[in-house]
Amino acid sequence: MATNTPSEEPNNTKIEIPKDAIEIREVQYSWLWRPIWGIVLLLIAFSFGMIPEPISLSFLIVLILVPYFFYARRTRYYLTEEILLYQPGYIWRKSGPYELPYSRIQKTSLSFGLFGRALGYQHVRLTFDNGATATLKFIPIDIDLIKHLNERMPPDEAPTSTESTSDVVENQDQEDKNGA
């Protein structure tokens, strides 16, 4: 998920996930994209002789990938009529699901990252009324999460922006060309 959660600390009460909730899982290969820079650094270290044995390199790569694999497989987002529930996929601790009420969302934005459009994933950033932010990462691109959130947010608290980050950059480039 991401930075500051909108509520202080999760309480110890067990939150039941409604049976009619829509379940969203991360894209199936997100476990490969999260640690990619660490793996690239290991490969560079191996090519310069800092890791002498290929078996050591293999062991380190598996040691990095396994936790990310289980985290991605267990992470869930549940959409209900009143709240968005986030269930993190931590292996070593039980936490969540965290409640993210639609009524507290002030702004939604969409980004795709470097390869998001080509690989079919998106990141949805939520800004809450207290200034906290949350990023829902590796959402399948065919799920229109922004539309779902906007339909359930109160009309007086409609988001100020739902443009993707790349669209904003493209619009600014167009304005610069037209103005120059």
Short mmCIF file of C-alpha atoms in Angstrom, two decimals, residues 42-148:
data_model
loop_
_atom_site.label_atom_id
_atom_site.label_comp_id
_atom_site.label_asym_id
_atom_site.label_seq_id
_atom_site.Cartn_x
_atom_site.Cartn_y
_atom_site.Cartn_z
CA LEU A 42 22.97 -8.42 -7.46
CA LEU A 43 23.57 -9.22 -11.13
CA ILE A 44 25.92 -6.25 -11.44
CA ALA A 45 27.78 -7.34 -8.30
CA PHE A 46 28.08 -10.84 -9.77
CA SER A 47 29.41 -9.53 -13.08
CA PHE A 48 32.14 -7.57 -11.24
CA GLY A 49 33.13 -10.59 -9.17
CA MET A 50 31.74 -9.33 -5.87
CA ILE A 51 29.61 -12.49 -5.66
CA PRO A 52 31.98 -15.29 -6.67
CA GLU A 53 29.68 -18.29 -7.10
CA PRO A 54 26.59 -18.57 -9.29
CA ILE A 55 24.95 -20.69 -6.60
CA SER A 56 25.38 -17.82 -4.13
CA LEU A 57 23.76 -15.46 -6.62
CA SER A 58 20.87 -17.86 -7.13
CA PHE A 59 20.37 -18.24 -3.40
CA LEU A 60 20.31 -14.47 -2.87
CA ILE A 61 17.82 -13.93 -5.71
CA VAL A 62 15.50 -16.61 -4.31
CA LEU A 63 15.90 -15.12 -0.83
CA ILE A 64 14.74 -11.77 -2.22
CA LEU A 65 11.90 -13.07 -4.42
CA VAL A 66 10.13 -15.52 -2.08
CA PRO A 67 8.78 -12.94 0.42
CA TYR A 68 7.59 -10.69 -2.41
CA PHE A 69 5.85 -13.63 -4.07
CA PHE A 70 3.85 -14.47 -0.96
CA TYR A 71 3.14 -10.82 -0.21
CA ALA A 72 1.70 -10.27 -3.70
CA ARG A 73 -0.36 -13.47 -3.58
CA ARG A 74 -1.92 -12.55 -0.24
CA THR A 75 -2.57 -8.82 -0.81
CA ARG A 76 -6.23 -7.99 -1.45
CA TYR A 77 -8.40 -4.91 -1.91
CA TYR A 78 -12.11 -5.28 -1.17
CA LEU A 79 -14.62 -2.79 -2.54
CA THR A 80 -17.86 -2.43 -0.62
CA GLU A 81 -20.59 0.20 -0.83
CA GLU A 82 -19.22 2.25 2.10
CA ILE A 83 -15.51 1.49 2.42
CA LEU A 84 -12.45 0.18 0.68
CA LEU A 85 -10.74 -2.56 2.66
CA TYR A 86 -7.01 -3.18 2.26
CA GLN A 87 -5.64 -6.54 3.35
CA PRO A 88 -1.82 -6.52 3.20
CA GLY A 89 -0.11 -9.79 2.38
CA TYR A 90 2.54 -9.78 5.09
CA ILE A 91 4.00 -13.20 5.84
CA TRP A 92 5.45 -12.52 9.28
CA ARG A 93 2.56 -10.64 10.87
CA LYS A 94 -1.17 -10.53 10.76
CA SER A 95 -2.54 -7.09 10.12
CA GLY A 96 -5.57 -5.52 8.57
CA PRO A 97 -7.79 -5.36 6.86
CA TYR A 98 -7.56 -1.59 7.01
CA GLU A 99 -10.70 0.45 6.44
CA LEU A 100 -10.44 3.31 3.97
CA PRO A 101 -13.84 5.08 3.99
CA TYR A 102 -14.93 6.65 0.71
CA SER A 103 -16.25 9.66 2.64
CA ARG A 104 -12.69 10.59 3.69
CA ILE A 105 -11.18 10.48 0.19
CA GLN A 106 -10.56 13.99 -1.15
CA LYS A 107 -8.62 13.26 -4.32
CA THR A 108 -7.81 10.29 -6.53
CA SER A 109 -5.09 10.07 -9.14
CA LEU A 110 -3.84 7.39 -11.45
CA SER A 111 -0.33 6.56 -12.57
CA PHE A 112 1.14 3.73 -14.56
CA GLY A 113 4.80 3.80 -13.68
CA LEU A 114 7.47 3.13 -16.26
CA PHE A 115 5.97 -0.04 -17.75
CA GLY A 116 2.42 0.01 -16.37
CA ARG A 117 0.47 0.49 -19.58
CA ALA A 118 2.51 -2.06 -21.49
CA LEU A 119 2.29 -4.65 -18.71
CA GLY A 120 -1.31 -3.98 -17.73
CA TYR A 121 -1.10 -2.46 -14.26
CA GLN A 122 -1.86 0.87 -12.63
CA HIS A 123 -1.24 2.60 -9.32
CA VAL A 124 -4.13 4.48 -7.70
CA ARG A 125 -3.20 7.22 -5.25
CA LEU A 126 -5.77 8.34 -2.69
CA THR A 127 -5.51 11.57 -0.72
CA PHE A 128 -7.62 11.76 2.42
CA ASP A 129 -9.23 14.67 4.25
CA ASN A 130 -6.45 14.74 6.86
CA GLY A 131 -3.71 14.97 4.20
CA ALA A 132 -2.68 11.33 4.46
CA THR A 133 -2.09 9.40 1.26
CA ALA A 134 -2.37 5.77 0.25
CA THR A 135 -1.23 4.15 -2.97
CA LEU A 136 -2.92 1.01 -4.20
CA LYS A 137 -0.22 -0.60 -6.32
CA PHE A 138 -0.29 -3.06 -9.20
CA ILE A 139 -4.06 -2.89 -9.80
CA PRO A 140 -5.00 -4.62 -13.08
CA ILE A 141 -5.54 -2.00 -15.76
CA ASP A 142 -8.89 -3.46 -16.84
CA ILE A 143 -10.43 -2.57 -13.45
CA ASP A 144 -11.70 1.01 -13.43
CA LEU A 145 -11.06 1.62 -9.75
CA ILE A 146 -11.16 5.43 -10.09
CA LYS A 147 -14.69 5.25 -11.51
CA HIS A 148 -15.78 2.92 -8.71
#
